Amino acid sequence: MNNSEPSAVSLPLSQRAQRLSAPGTSSMRSKANALKEAGINVVNFAAGELSFDACPVMKAAATDALATARNRYTPPIGLPQLRHALAQQVTQRCGVNYAADEIAVTAGAKQALYNAAMVLLNPGDEVIVAVPYWETFPTQIQLAGGVPVYVDTAADDYRLTCAAVQKALTPRTRMIVINTPNNPTGTVYQREELLGIARLAFAHRLWVVFDECYRKLVRAPHEHHNIVSLFAPLKHQTVLVDSFSKSHAVTGWRVGYACAPAPVIAAMHNLQGHTTSNPSSLSQYAALGSLMADAPHFTRQVNAFLDQQLLAACTCLGHVDGIRCAPPEGAFYLFIDVSRKLGGRYLGSVIRDVDHLADLLLTEAHIAVVPGSGCGDGNSIRISYAVEREALIEGLTRFARFMSEIVTH
Ligand SMILES: Cc1ncc(COP(=O)(O)O)c(C=O)c1O
């Protein structure tokens, strides 16, 4: 070997990196994009975002920020005026006082959740996670050295119950993650359910990470409830996580926030100061603009669209035999139980599991879905109904045809 040449054999990655895999949604997105680039008309049900243009109020505020050269670093934890405005808004909607030093502005809800795991967990700390879950929850917990403790909710209509939480508690339990409205199931937790969990978490001195990033996207007559507004003493051990991504159709702008006790936010400030620094200044000004002139009109428009989409989707799925899907109460996902089709045959090949089914749906029917295996549920697939209307109908028609061609006996 020539000593002056760099070796072709790379040195090993860290054990942490070796355990890490790409989110299921992004690997499905790359497979779908590869087919699209080959000229195939793929319907993408795998993306977790609205097909809308961005909220106009946010667009105008971002344009103004760009025109007035708001290009510099901001404090790592966010613009003071944005933290103040968020504190005011959270105080108003929760009926519990929040100050600006209890707010961290982050690059989307994802960074807020990661910060929470990093500043609150010690190695070996257990975190209760409802199954099915958004797959980033357990991954971030593990990155922080924590141990996810999975609680299956399938038998309880995808709801984490007090009894199930109680059963999962050990002396090492340090945190519970609650996500309502829920990705992937669409469940919206009811007041009594949350109150019970809040009291339990309070009694056992557990942190609650409460991810409500779909809170504005709820189907009537369901209502979103915030755990701190239901049980104010829990404020001192809760991290509320919210985002502009889903509700304002700005997933790419990367702006969200966490609300937590001031020492937790101060720790997040230190962490963010050494990792990403501030979220994009333009996105922060856009978020501020939307709080100053909040856009209820946009939210109404989005929910009206989602109502119609859900109706159309349920009509199409009503004709598909051998699947089960409870009508979602919030967010914009259908979580479809396809277990009766697993083990069946499609054009002679046996469908081994949901991953295989998702692959066949992509290659044969040209629709991209998220297999539930990544969410801890090997019986289901997730479909977003926030795509454009034509794509929804076309994609579900292909889905119905494909499913009807599976021979199960
Ligand atoms: C439950 C849940 N939390 C957080 C996020 C992250 O959102 P953001 O784009 O704000 O980082 C997502 C995105 O899919 C999500 O589904």
PDB file of N, CA, C and O and ligand atoms in Angstrom, residues 107-110 113 134 137 179 183 211 213-214 243 245-246 254 333, ligand 1:
ATOM      1  N   ALA A 107     -35.568  24.572  16.466  1.00  0.00           N
ATOM      2  CA  ALA A 107     -35.715  24.252  15.042  1.00  0.00           C
ATOM      3  C   ALA A 107     -36.774  23.150  14.908  1.00  0.00           C
ATOM      4  O   ALA A 107     -36.454  21.972  14.719  1.00  0.00           O
ATOM      5  N   GLY A 108     -38.021  23.536  15.051  1.00  0.00           N
ATOM      6  CA  GLY A 108     -39.130  22.577  14.980  1.00  0.00           C
ATOM      7  C   GLY A 108     -39.335  21.876  16.324  1.00  0.00           C
ATOM      8  O   GLY A 108     -38.509  21.995  17.254  1.00  0.00           O
ATOM      9  N   ALA A 109     -40.442  21.127  16.405  1.00  0.00           N
ATOM     10  CA  ALA A 109     -40.729  20.365  17.621  1.00  0.00           C
ATOM     11  C   ALA A 109     -39.639  19.325  17.855  1.00  0.00           C
ATOM     12  O   ALA A 109     -39.326  18.965  18.995  1.00  0.00           O
ATOM     13  N   LYS A 110     -39.049  18.851  16.773  1.00  0.00           N
ATOM     14  CA  LYS A 110     -38.053  17.777  16.902  1.00  0.00           C
ATOM     15  C   LYS A 110     -36.887  18.206  17.782  1.00  0.00           C
ATOM     16  O   LYS A 110     -36.431  17.457  18.643  1.00  0.00           O
ATOM     17  N   LEU A 113     -37.918  18.390  21.454  1.00  0.00           N
ATOM     18  CA  LEU A 113     -37.983  17.054  22.064  1.00  0.00           C
ATOM     19  C   LEU A 113     -36.581  16.508  22.346  1.00  0.00           C
ATOM     20  O   LEU A 113     -36.333  15.900  23.392  1.00  0.00           O
ATOM     21  N   TRP A 134     -44.518   7.782  17.368  1.00  0.00           N
ATOM     22  CA  TRP A 134     -43.739   8.461  16.325  1.00  0.00           C
ATOM     23  C   TRP A 134     -42.298   8.045  16.562  1.00  0.00           C
ATOM     24  O   TRP A 134     -41.785   8.182  17.671  1.00  0.00           O
ATOM     25  N   PHE A 137     -39.397   9.476  18.925  1.00  0.00           N
ATOM     26  CA  PHE A 137     -39.401   9.485  20.409  1.00  0.00           C
ATOM     27  C   PHE A 137     -38.387   8.496  20.979  1.00  0.00           C
ATOM     28  O   PHE A 137     -37.477   8.888  21.707  1.00  0.00           O
ATOM     29  N   ASN A 179     -48.378  12.238  23.276  1.00  0.00           N
ATOM     30  CA  ASN A 179     -48.521  12.960  22.010  1.00  0.00           C
ATOM     31  C   ASN A 179     -49.997  12.959  21.616  1.00  0.00           C
ATOM     32  O   ASN A 179     -50.551  11.933  21.285  1.00  0.00           O
ATOM     33  N   ASN A 183     -49.619  11.087  16.304  1.00  0.00           N
ATOM     34  CA  ASN A 183     -49.015  10.508  15.108  1.00  0.00           C
ATOM     35  C   ASN A 183     -48.443   9.173  15.560  1.00  0.00           C
ATOM     36  O   ASN A 183     -47.628   9.158  16.479  1.00  0.00           O
ATOM     37  N   ASP A 211     -46.243  16.455  23.725  1.00  0.00           N
ATOM     38  CA  ASP A 211     -46.083  16.910  22.338  1.00  0.00           C
ATOM     39  C   ASP A 211     -47.462  17.181  21.745  1.00  0.00           C
ATOM     40  O   ASP A 211     -48.225  16.259  21.470  1.00  0.00           O
ATOM     41  N   CYS A 213     -47.949  19.102  18.856  1.00  0.00           N
ATOM     42  CA  CYS A 213     -47.672  19.851  17.627  1.00  0.00           C
ATOM     43  C   CYS A 213     -48.799  19.739  16.583  1.00  0.00           C
ATOM     44  O   CYS A 213     -48.792  20.488  15.619  1.00  0.00           O
ATOM     45  N   TYR A 214     -49.763  18.849  16.809  1.00  0.00           N
ATOM     46  CA  TYR A 214     -50.934  18.807  15.899  1.00  0.00           C
ATOM     47  C   TYR A 214     -52.170  19.418  16.578  1.00  0.00           C
ATOM     48  O   TYR A 214     -53.299  19.145  16.181  1.00  0.00           O
ATOM     49  N   SER A 243     -45.246  23.422  17.641  1.00  0.00           N
ATOM     50  CA  SER A 243     -44.512  23.739  16.421  1.00  0.00           C
ATOM     51  C   SER A 243     -45.412  24.495  15.453  1.00  0.00           C
ATOM     52  O   SER A 243     -46.632  24.382  15.519  1.00  0.00           O
ATOM     53  N   SER A 245     -44.766  23.934  12.243  1.00  0.00           N
ATOM     54  CA  SER A 245     -44.594  23.109  11.039  1.00  0.00           C
ATOM     55  C   SER A 245     -45.902  22.636  10.429  1.00  0.00           C
ATOM     56  O   SER A 245     -46.179  22.859   9.249  1.00  0.00           O
ATOM     57  N   LYS A 246     -46.704  21.951  11.264  1.00  0.00           N
ATOM     58  CA  LYS A 246     -47.885  21.250  10.729  1.00  0.00           C
ATOM     59  C   LYS A 246     -49.031  22.225  10.545  1.00  0.00           C
ATOM     60  O   LYS A 246     -49.698  22.227   9.506  1.00  0.00           O
ATOM     61  N   ARG A 254     -38.522  25.109   9.892  1.00  0.00           N
ATOM     62  CA  ARG A 254     -37.916  24.665  11.141  1.00  0.00           C
ATOM     63  C   ARG A 254     -38.082  25.660  12.276  1.00  0.00           C
ATOM     64  O   ARG A 254     -37.109  26.287  12.731  1.00  0.00           O
ATOM     65  N   TYR A 333     -53.607  11.653   9.743  1.00  0.00           N
ATOM     66  CA  TYR A 333     -53.191  10.307   9.351  1.00  0.00           C
ATOM     67  C   TYR A 333     -54.320   9.296   9.538  1.00  0.00           C
ATOM     68  O   TYR A 333     -55.123   9.419  10.459  1.00  0.00           O
TER      69      TYR A 333
HETATM   70  C1  LIG B   1     -45.620  13.733  16.867  1.00  0.00           C
HETATM   71  C2  LIG B   1     -44.613  14.609  16.192  1.00  0.00           C
HETATM   72  N1  LIG B   1     -43.848  15.403  16.948  1.00  0.00           N
HETATM   73  C3  LIG B   1     -42.938  16.205  16.405  1.00  0.00           C
HETATM   74  C4  LIG B   1     -42.761  16.257  15.030  1.00  0.00           C
HETATM   75  C5  LIG B   1     -41.695  17.147  14.472  1.00  0.00           C
HETATM   76  O1  LIG B   1     -42.218  18.307  13.935  1.00  0.00           O
HETATM   77  P1  LIG B   1     -41.310  19.521  13.494  1.00  0.00           P
HETATM   78  O2  LIG B   1     -41.378  19.600  12.013  1.00  0.00           O
HETATM   79  O3  LIG B   1     -41.919  20.712  14.158  1.00  0.00           O
HETATM   80  O4  LIG B   1     -39.930  19.264  13.978  1.00  0.00           O
HETATM   81  C6  LIG B   1     -43.524  15.452  14.201  1.00  0.00           C
HETATM   82  C7  LIG B   1     -43.319  15.442  12.745  1.00  0.00           C
HETATM   83  O5  LIG B   1     -43.763  14.598  12.029  1.00  0.00           O
HETATM   84  C8  LIG B   1     -44.501  14.621  14.805  1.00  0.00           C
HETATM   85  O6  LIG B   1     -45.288  13.837  14.064  1.00  0.00           O
END
